[in-house]
């Protein structure tokens, strides 16, 4: 889907795709998985800049997604145990 958006950008669809990845990145296990499988186009902040020039919220979500992915995952709960076991 992201590769198709790279060829034919659609700000509205890109907004939904980024939001979905952002929500996934809230989960520690999903965040770990996204570190290895997040599409390169979403890792490159400049890739969709022209498409998102009138979408400040989506740009912010993309930046937050990349910050979440770059942040090391901690144990999960107060005891250090993940609740997604």
mmCIF file with all atom_site columns, C-alpha atoms in Angstrom:
data_model
loop_
_atom_site.group_PDB
_atom_site.id
_atom_site.type_symbol
_atom_site.label_atom_id
_atom_site.label_alt_id
_atom_site.label_comp_id
_atom_site.label_asym_id
_atom_site.label_entity_id
_atom_site.label_seq_id
_atom_site.pdbx_PDB_ins_code
_atom_site.Cartn_x
_atom_site.Cartn_y
_atom_site.Cartn_z
_atom_site.occupancy
_atom_site.B_iso_or_equiv
_atom_site.pdbx_formal_charge
_atom_site.auth_seq_id
_atom_site.auth_comp_id
_atom_site.auth_asym_id
_atom_site.auth_atom_id
_atom_site.pdbx_PDB_model_num
ATOM 1  C CA . UNK A 1 1  ? 0.000  0.000   0.000  1.00 0.00 ? 1  UNK A CA 1
ATOM 2  C CA . UNK A 1 2  ? 2.762  2.453   0.943  1.00 0.00 ? 2  UNK A CA 1
ATOM 3  C CA . UNK A 1 3  ? 4.642  1.681   -2.264 1.00 0.00 ? 3  UNK A CA 1
ATOM 4  C CA . UNK A 1 4  ? 1.471  2.420   -4.252 1.00 0.00 ? 4  UNK A CA 1
ATOM 5  C CA . UNK A 1 5  ? 1.161  5.731   -2.390 1.00 0.00 ? 5  UNK A CA 1
ATOM 6  C CA . UNK A 1 6  ? 4.757  6.528   -3.300 1.00 0.00 ? 6  UNK A CA 1
ATOM 7  C CA . UNK A 1 7  ? 3.826  6.244   -6.981 1.00 0.00 ? 7  UNK A CA 1
ATOM 8  C CA . UNK A 1 8  ? 0.454  7.990   -6.752 1.00 0.00 ? 8  UNK A CA 1
ATOM 9  C CA . UNK A 1 9  ? 0.268  10.014  -3.513 1.00 0.00 ? 9  UNK A CA 1
ATOM 10 C CA . UNK A 1 10 ? -3.108 10.471  -1.885 1.00 0.00 ? 10 UNK A CA 1
ATOM 11 C CA . UNK A 1 11 ? -2.940 12.660  1.226  1.00 0.00 ? 11 UNK A CA 1
ATOM 12 C CA . UNK A 1 12 ? -6.205 11.303  2.573  1.00 0.00 ? 12 UNK A CA 1
ATOM 13 C CA . UNK A 1 13 ? -5.216 7.640   2.268  1.00 0.00 ? 13 UNK A CA 1
ATOM 14 C CA . UNK A 1 14 ? -1.677 8.339   3.493  1.00 0.00 ? 14 UNK A CA 1
ATOM 15 C CA . UNK A 1 15 ? -3.171 10.005  6.567  1.00 0.00 ? 15 UNK A CA 1
ATOM 16 C CA . UNK A 1 16 ? -5.058 6.809   7.451  1.00 0.00 ? 16 UNK A CA 1
ATOM 17 C CA . UNK A 1 17 ? -2.058 4.556   6.774  1.00 0.00 ? 17 UNK A CA 1
ATOM 18 C CA . UNK A 1 18 ? 0.233  6.671   8.975  1.00 0.00 ? 18 UNK A CA 1
ATOM 19 C CA . UNK A 1 19 ? -2.386 6.782   11.737 1.00 0.00 ? 19 UNK A CA 1
ATOM 20 C CA . UNK A 1 20 ? -2.689 2.968   11.673 1.00 0.00 ? 20 UNK A CA 1
ATOM 21 C CA . UNK A 1 21 ? 1.072  2.508   11.942 1.00 0.00 ? 21 UNK A CA 1
ATOM 22 C CA . UNK A 1 22 ? 1.170  5.099   14.732 1.00 0.00 ? 22 UNK A CA 1
ATOM 23 C CA . UNK A 1 23 ? -1.475 3.207   16.716 1.00 0.00 ? 23 UNK A CA 1
ATOM 24 C CA . UNK A 1 24 ? 0.452  -0.034  16.200 1.00 0.00 ? 24 UNK A CA 1
ATOM 25 C CA . UNK A 1 25 ? 3.588  1.635   17.524 1.00 0.00 ? 25 UNK A CA 1
ATOM 26 C CA . UNK A 1 26 ? 1.800  2.223   20.850 1.00 0.00 ? 26 UNK A CA 1
ATOM 27 C CA . UNK A 1 27 ? 2.107  -1.508  21.574 1.00 0.00 ? 27 UNK A CA 1
ATOM 28 C CA . UNK A 1 28 ? 5.632  -2.594  22.659 1.00 0.00 ? 28 UNK A CA 1
ATOM 29 C CA . UNK A 1 29 ? 5.566  -5.884  20.726 1.00 0.00 ? 29 UNK A CA 1
ATOM 30 C CA . UNK A 1 30 ? 4.207  -4.247  17.587 1.00 0.00 ? 30 UNK A CA 1
ATOM 31 C CA . UNK A 1 31 ? 6.821  -1.497  17.941 1.00 0.00 ? 31 UNK A CA 1
ATOM 32 C CA . UNK A 1 32 ? 9.560  -4.134  17.970 1.00 0.00 ? 32 UNK A CA 1
ATOM 33 C CA . UNK A 1 33 ? 8.135  -5.680  14.799 1.00 0.00 ? 33 UNK A CA 1
ATOM 34 C CA . UNK A 1 34 ? 7.794  -2.295  13.094 1.00 0.00 ? 34 UNK A CA 1
ATOM 35 C CA . UNK A 1 35 ? 11.500 -1.639  13.618 1.00 0.00 ? 35 UNK A CA 1
ATOM 36 C CA . UNK A 1 36 ? 12.224 -4.321  11.058 1.00 0.00 ? 36 UNK A CA 1
ATOM 37 C CA . UNK A 1 37 ? 9.229  -4.036  8.717  1.00 0.00 ? 37 UNK A CA 1
ATOM 38 C CA . UNK A 1 38 ? 8.145  -0.376  8.602  1.00 0.00 ? 38 UNK A CA 1
ATOM 39 C CA . UNK A 1 39 ? 8.224  0.673   4.918  1.00 0.00 ? 39 UNK A CA 1
ATOM 40 C CA . UNK A 1 40 ? 11.303 2.742   4.040  1.00 0.00 ? 40 UNK A CA 1
ATOM 41 C CA . UNK A 1 41 ? 9.110  5.501   2.635  1.00 0.00 ? 41 UNK A CA 1
ATOM 42 C CA . UNK A 1 42 ? 7.656  6.087   6.099  1.00 0.00 ? 42 UNK A CA 1
ATOM 43 C CA . UNK A 1 43 ? 11.080 6.066   7.735  1.00 0.00 ? 43 UNK A CA 1
ATOM 44 C CA . UNK A 1 44 ? 12.287 8.807   5.376  1.00 0.00 ? 44 UNK A CA 1
ATOM 45 C CA . UNK A 1 45 ? 10.618 11.955  6.726  1.00 0.00 ? 45 UNK A CA 1
ATOM 46 C CA . UNK A 1 46 ? 11.237 13.826  3.472  1.00 0.00 ? 46 UNK A CA 1
ATOM 47 C CA . UNK A 1 47 ? 9.659  11.218  1.174  1.00 0.00 ? 47 UNK A CA 1
ATOM 48 C CA . UNK A 1 48 ? 6.045  12.395  1.483  1.00 0.00 ? 48 UNK A CA 1
ATOM 49 C CA . UNK A 1 49 ? 6.705  16.058  2.374  1.00 0.00 ? 49 UNK A CA 1
ATOM 50 C CA . UNK A 1 50 ? 5.155  17.480  -0.813 1.00 0.00 ? 50 UNK A CA 1
ATOM 51 C CA . UNK A 1 51 ? 2.096  15.271  -0.404 1.00 0.00 ? 51 UNK A CA 1
ATOM 52 C CA . UNK A 1 52 ? 1.719  16.315  3.238  1.00 0.00 ? 52 UNK A CA 1
ATOM 53 C CA . UNK A 1 53 ? 2.445  20.027  2.867  1.00 0.00 ? 53 UNK A CA 1
ATOM 54 C CA . UNK A 1 54 ? -1.162 20.910  3.796  1.00 0.00 ? 54 UNK A CA 1
ATOM 55 C CA . UNK A 1 55 ? -1.477 18.164  6.430  1.00 0.00 ? 55 UNK A CA 1
ATOM 56 C CA . UNK A 1 56 ? 0.244  19.350  9.639  1.00 0.00 ? 56 UNK A CA 1
ATOM 57 C CA . UNK A 1 57 ? -1.402 16.682  11.805 1.00 0.00 ? 57 UNK A CA 1
ATOM 58 C CA . UNK A 1 58 ? -0.307 13.878  9.501  1.00 0.00 ? 58 UNK A CA 1
ATOM 59 C CA . UNK A 1 59 ? 3.252  15.251  9.425  1.00 0.00 ? 59 UNK A CA 1
ATOM 60 C CA . UNK A 1 60 ? 3.230  15.318  13.219 1.00 0.00 ? 60 UNK A CA 1
ATOM 61 C CA . UNK A 1 61 ? 1.903  11.732  13.350 1.00 0.00 ? 61 UNK A CA 1
ATOM 62 C CA . UNK A 1 62 ? 4.651  10.586  10.981 1.00 0.00 ? 62 UNK A CA 1
ATOM 63 C CA . UNK A 1 63 ? 7.295  12.261  13.155 1.00 0.00 ? 63 UNK A CA 1
ATOM 64 C CA . UNK A 1 64 ? 5.775  10.648  16.280 1.00 0.00 ? 64 UNK A CA 1
ATOM 65 C CA . UNK A 1 65 ? 5.733  7.252   14.570 1.00 0.00 ? 65 UNK A CA 1
ATOM 66 C CA . UNK A 1 66 ? 9.437  7.545   13.818 1.00 0.00 ? 66 UNK A CA 1
ATOM 67 C CA . UNK A 1 67 ? 10.178 8.679   17.379 1.00 0.00 ? 67 UNK A CA 1
ATOM 68 C CA . UNK A 1 68 ? 8.233  5.691   18.738 1.00 0.00 ? 68 UNK A CA 1
ATOM 69 C CA . UNK A 1 69 ? 10.144 3.303   16.502 1.00 0.00 ? 69 UNK A CA 1
ATOM 70 C CA . UNK A 1 70 ? 13.487 4.842   17.508 1.00 0.00 ? 70 UNK A CA 1
ATOM 71 C CA . UNK A 1 71 ? 12.698 4.670   21.235 1.00 0.00 ? 71 UNK A CA 1
ATOM 72 C CA . UNK A 1 72 ? 13.906 1.475   22.919 1.00 0.00 ? 72 UNK A CA 1
ATOM 73 C CA . UNK A 1 73 ? 11.145 -0.754  24.262 1.00 0.00 ? 73 UNK A CA 1
ATOM 74 C CA . UNK A 1 74 ? 11.155 -1.298  28.020 1.00 0.00 ? 74 UNK A CA 1
ATOM 75 C CA . UNK A 1 75 ? 9.714  -4.241  29.925 1.00 0.00 ? 75 UNK A CA 1
ATOM 76 C CA . UNK A 1 76 ? 6.083  -3.233  29.525 1.00 0.00 ? 76 UNK A CA 1
ATOM 77 C CA . UNK A 1 77 ? 4.390  -3.231  32.914 1.00 0.00 ? 77 UNK A CA 1
ATOM 78 C CA . UNK A 1 78 ? 5.478  -2.041  36.352 1.00 0.00 ? 78 UNK A CA 1
ATOM 79 C CA . UNK A 1 79 ? 6.982  -5.451  37.131 1.00 0.00 ? 79 UNK A CA 1
ATOM 80 C CA . UNK A 1 80 ? 8.920  -5.488  33.851 1.00 0.00 ? 80 UNK A CA 1
ATOM 81 C CA . UNK A 1 81 ? 6.590  -8.089  32.369 1.00 0.00 ? 81 UNK A CA 1
ATOM 82 C CA . UNK A 1 82 ? 4.852  -7.512  29.112 1.00 0.00 ? 82 UNK A CA 1
ATOM 83 C CA . UNK A 1 83 ? 1.073  -7.656  29.205 1.00 0.00 ? 83 UNK A CA 1
ATOM 84 C CA . UNK A 1 84 ? 1.018  -9.011  25.620 1.00 0.00 ? 84 UNK A CA 1
ATOM 85 C CA . UNK A 1 85 ? 2.566  -12.416 26.394 1.00 0.00 ? 85 UNK A CA 1
#
